[in-house]
Structures are given as structure tokens and as C-alpha cells.
Coordinates of C-alpha atoms in Angstrom, one line a residue:
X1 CA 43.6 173.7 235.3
X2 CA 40.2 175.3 234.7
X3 CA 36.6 173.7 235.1
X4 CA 34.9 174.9 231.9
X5 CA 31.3 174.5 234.1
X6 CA 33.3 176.9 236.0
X7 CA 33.3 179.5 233.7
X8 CA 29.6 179.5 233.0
X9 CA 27.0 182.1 233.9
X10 CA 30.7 184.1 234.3
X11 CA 30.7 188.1 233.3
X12 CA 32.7 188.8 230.6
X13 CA 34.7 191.9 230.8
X14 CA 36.8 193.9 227.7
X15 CA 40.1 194.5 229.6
X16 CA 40.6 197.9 227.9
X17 CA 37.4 199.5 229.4
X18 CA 36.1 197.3 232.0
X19 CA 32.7 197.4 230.2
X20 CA 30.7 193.8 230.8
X21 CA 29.8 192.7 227.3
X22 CA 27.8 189.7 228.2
X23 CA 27.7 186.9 230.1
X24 CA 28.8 182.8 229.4
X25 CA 26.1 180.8 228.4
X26 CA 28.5 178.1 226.9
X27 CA 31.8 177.0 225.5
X28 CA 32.1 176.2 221.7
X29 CA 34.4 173.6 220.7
X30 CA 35.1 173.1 216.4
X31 CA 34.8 169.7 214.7
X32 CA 38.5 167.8 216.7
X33 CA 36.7 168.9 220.0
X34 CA 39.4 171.9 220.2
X35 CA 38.0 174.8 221.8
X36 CA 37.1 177.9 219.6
X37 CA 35.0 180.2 221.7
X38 CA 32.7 181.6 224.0
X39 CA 29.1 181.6 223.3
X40 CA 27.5 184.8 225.0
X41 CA 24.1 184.5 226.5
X42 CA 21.5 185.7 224.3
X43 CA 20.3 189.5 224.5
X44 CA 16.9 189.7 222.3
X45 CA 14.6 186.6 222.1
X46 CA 13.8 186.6 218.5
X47 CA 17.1 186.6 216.7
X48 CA 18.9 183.3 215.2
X49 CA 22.4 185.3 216.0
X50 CA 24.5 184.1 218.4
X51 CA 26.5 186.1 220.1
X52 CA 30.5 184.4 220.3
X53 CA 34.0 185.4 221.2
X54 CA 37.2 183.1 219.3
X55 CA 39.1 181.8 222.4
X56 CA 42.1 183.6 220.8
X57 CA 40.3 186.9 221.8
X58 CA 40.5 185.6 225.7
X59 CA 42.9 186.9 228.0
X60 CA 42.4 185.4 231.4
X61 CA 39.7 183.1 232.9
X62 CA 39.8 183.9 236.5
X63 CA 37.2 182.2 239.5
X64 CA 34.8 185.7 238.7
X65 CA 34.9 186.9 235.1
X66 CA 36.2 186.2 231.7
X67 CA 38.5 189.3 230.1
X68 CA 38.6 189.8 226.9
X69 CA 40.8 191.8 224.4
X70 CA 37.8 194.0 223.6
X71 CA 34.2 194.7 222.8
X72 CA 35.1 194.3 219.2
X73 CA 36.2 190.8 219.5
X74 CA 32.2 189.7 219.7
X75 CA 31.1 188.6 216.6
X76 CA 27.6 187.1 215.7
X77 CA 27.2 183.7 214.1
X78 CA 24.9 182.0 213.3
X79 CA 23.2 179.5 215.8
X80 CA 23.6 176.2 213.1
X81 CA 27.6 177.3 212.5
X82 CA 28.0 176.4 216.6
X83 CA 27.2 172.8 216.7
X84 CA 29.4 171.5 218.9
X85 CA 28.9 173.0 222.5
X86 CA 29.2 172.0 226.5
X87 CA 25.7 172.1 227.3
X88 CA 23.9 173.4 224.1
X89 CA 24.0 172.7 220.6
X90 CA 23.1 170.1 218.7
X91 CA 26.5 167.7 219.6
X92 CA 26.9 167.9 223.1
X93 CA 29.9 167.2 225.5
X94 CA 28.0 166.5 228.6
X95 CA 26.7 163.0 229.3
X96 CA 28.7 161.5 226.6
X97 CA 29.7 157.7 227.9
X98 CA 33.3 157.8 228.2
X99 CA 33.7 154.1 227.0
X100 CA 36.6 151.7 226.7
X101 CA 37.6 149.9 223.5
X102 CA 36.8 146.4 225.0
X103 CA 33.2 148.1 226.0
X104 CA 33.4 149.3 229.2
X105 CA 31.5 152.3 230.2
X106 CA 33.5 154.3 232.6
X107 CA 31.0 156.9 233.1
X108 CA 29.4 160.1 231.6
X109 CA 31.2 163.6 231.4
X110 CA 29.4 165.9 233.9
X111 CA 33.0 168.3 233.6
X112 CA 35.8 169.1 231.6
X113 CA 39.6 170.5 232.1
X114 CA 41.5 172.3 230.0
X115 CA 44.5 174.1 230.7
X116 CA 44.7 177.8 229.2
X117 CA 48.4 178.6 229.6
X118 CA 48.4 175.4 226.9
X119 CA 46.2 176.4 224.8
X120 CA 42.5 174.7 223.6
X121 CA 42.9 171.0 224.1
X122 CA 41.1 168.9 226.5
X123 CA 43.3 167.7 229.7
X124 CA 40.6 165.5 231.6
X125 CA 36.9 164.6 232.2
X126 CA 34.7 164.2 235.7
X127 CA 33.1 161.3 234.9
X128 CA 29.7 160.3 236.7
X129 CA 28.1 156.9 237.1
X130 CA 24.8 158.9 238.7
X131 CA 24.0 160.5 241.7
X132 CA 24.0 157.6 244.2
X133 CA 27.6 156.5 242.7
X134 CA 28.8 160.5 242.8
X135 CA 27.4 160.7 247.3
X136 CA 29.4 157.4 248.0
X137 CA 32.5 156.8 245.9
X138 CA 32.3 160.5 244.8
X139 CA 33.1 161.7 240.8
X140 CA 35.8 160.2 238.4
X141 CA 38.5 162.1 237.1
X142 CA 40.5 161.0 233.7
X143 CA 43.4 162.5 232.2
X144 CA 43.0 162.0 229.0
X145 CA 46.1 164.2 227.9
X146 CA 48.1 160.9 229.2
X147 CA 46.2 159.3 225.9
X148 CA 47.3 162.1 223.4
X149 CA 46.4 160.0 219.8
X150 CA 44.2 157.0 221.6
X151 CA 41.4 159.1 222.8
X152 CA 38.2 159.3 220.2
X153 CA 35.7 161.8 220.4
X154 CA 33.0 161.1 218.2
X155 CA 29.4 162.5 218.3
X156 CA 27.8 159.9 220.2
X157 CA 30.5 158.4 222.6
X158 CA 34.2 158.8 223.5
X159 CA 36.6 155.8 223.4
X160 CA 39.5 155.5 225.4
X161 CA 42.2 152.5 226.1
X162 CA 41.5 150.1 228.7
X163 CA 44.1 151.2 230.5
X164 CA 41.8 154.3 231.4
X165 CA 40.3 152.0 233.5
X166 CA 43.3 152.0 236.1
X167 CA 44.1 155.5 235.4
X168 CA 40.9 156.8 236.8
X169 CA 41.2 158.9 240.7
X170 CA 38.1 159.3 242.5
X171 CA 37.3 163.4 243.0
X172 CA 34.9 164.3 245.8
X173 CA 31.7 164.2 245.5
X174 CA 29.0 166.4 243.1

């Protein structure tokens, strides 16, 4: 399983040449929370362009760079068609309350998993209840792939079955 915090601030290399065509400034996810891309850090100040790669155009993610099938799989978007993002973008994934359906707040996403020999869903979340929480008991970690069709990841929130509750292992700490 890969840390998508991880990959950020990671070079990313076109496999055929070795050339470094940018650098990860963020992950892109499409409207079911799937991820869709890369989002390249920005090379010129002034443009509304955003600089992306489709996940289908990445070959590995190892612990030092991101390959890619080539410099021709960066394409520019614009910066309003990337809404949903990690860090950026006008829905973000971090600090969403991860929040049962009885109410319970189980924390806020500081991390996700995925898993890319299965392709672009979400397998868990590190969950933090803040920094004091995170030195003592250490970070939460939920599998949320054990909750397939009763996980809801809405703009604001995500919702989860109580059971989540007992499901959660504690990781160490930030």
C-alpha cells in the first residue's frame, strides 16, 4: 500500500527517456473520490493551466519518483476542471471528519491508502484527533475497503458504519 502524502513533492520521470517532467504537487481524484491523476507543480506563475497526468499514464510509484509512460502523457487542464484534490482544490480530502452514522466523529484524514496493483480506489484513512491525541495514542488507521458500498464520501464529511468504530488500529505517531 502506498501513502499518497508520500508521493508528494516526488519527481516525476518519463520511463522511456529518464527526463524529469515535473514534480507532484497533488493527487486528483473525479467526482466518486476515484483517483484520476497527478497534478504537476506549476511552472509559470501567471497561467490558469494546470499541468496533470491520467493515473492510467502511471507506471510505478516507487519511495523516490513517479514514472510515467511519457512526456506526452502531460496534458494541461484547466485549474476549475480539478476540483477535487488531496491538499488543493476547492473539495479537499484532508481534514474531512470521518464520522459515523449514529454521529460519532472518529477523526480527520491527515493520510490516505490506496493500493496501485488494484487500481484507483481508496483502501484506508490515517485519521487524527490533533496533535496531543496523535504524541500519546498515536494516528488512526481505517480500512475502509472492509466497507465497500457503506462508506460515503461527500464534500463536507465522510460517513462510515458504526462498526468503524471497533475496526479502527492505532498507527504510530505523526
Amino acid at each position: 500500500m502506498i501513502k499518497l502524502q508520500s508521493l508528494i513533492g516526488l519527481p516525476v520521470i518519463d520511463i522511456n527517456t529518464g527526463n524529469r517532467v515535473g514534480k507532484v504537487r497533488d493527487i486528483w481524484f473525479d467526482e466518486h473520490w476515484l483517483l484520476t491523476g497527478i497534478v504537476l507543480e506549476a511552472r509559470r506563475w501567471i497561467s490558469s493551466d494546470v499541468q496533470a497526468i491520467h493515473w492510467d499514464n502511471v507506471i510505478a510509484c516507487g519511495e523516490d519518483a513517479v514514472l510515467i509512460s511519457d512526456t506526452q502523457a502531460v496534458v494541461s487542464l484547466k485549474a476549475e476542471d480539478i476540483i477535487r484534490c488531496f491538499h488543493t482544490g476547492r473539495i479537499k480530502l484532508k481534514d474531512l471528519p470521518v464520522i459515523t452514522v449514529e454521529g460519532l466523529q472518529l477523526g480527520r484524514v491527515t493520510d490516505v491508502y490506496f493500493d496501485q496493483n488494484k487500481g484507483t480506489l481508496i483502501v484506508g484513512y490515517e485519521l487524527t484527533d490533533g496533535f496531543i491525541s496523535d504524541l500519546r495514542e498515536g494516528r488512526k488507521w481505517l480500512r475502509i475497503s472492509d466497507y465497500p458500498d457503506e462508506v460515503a464520501l461527500g464534500e463536507d464529511t465522510i460517513l462510515v458504519p458504526v462498526r468503524a468504530e471497533q475496526d479502527l488500529e492505532h498507527t504510530t505517531g505523526p
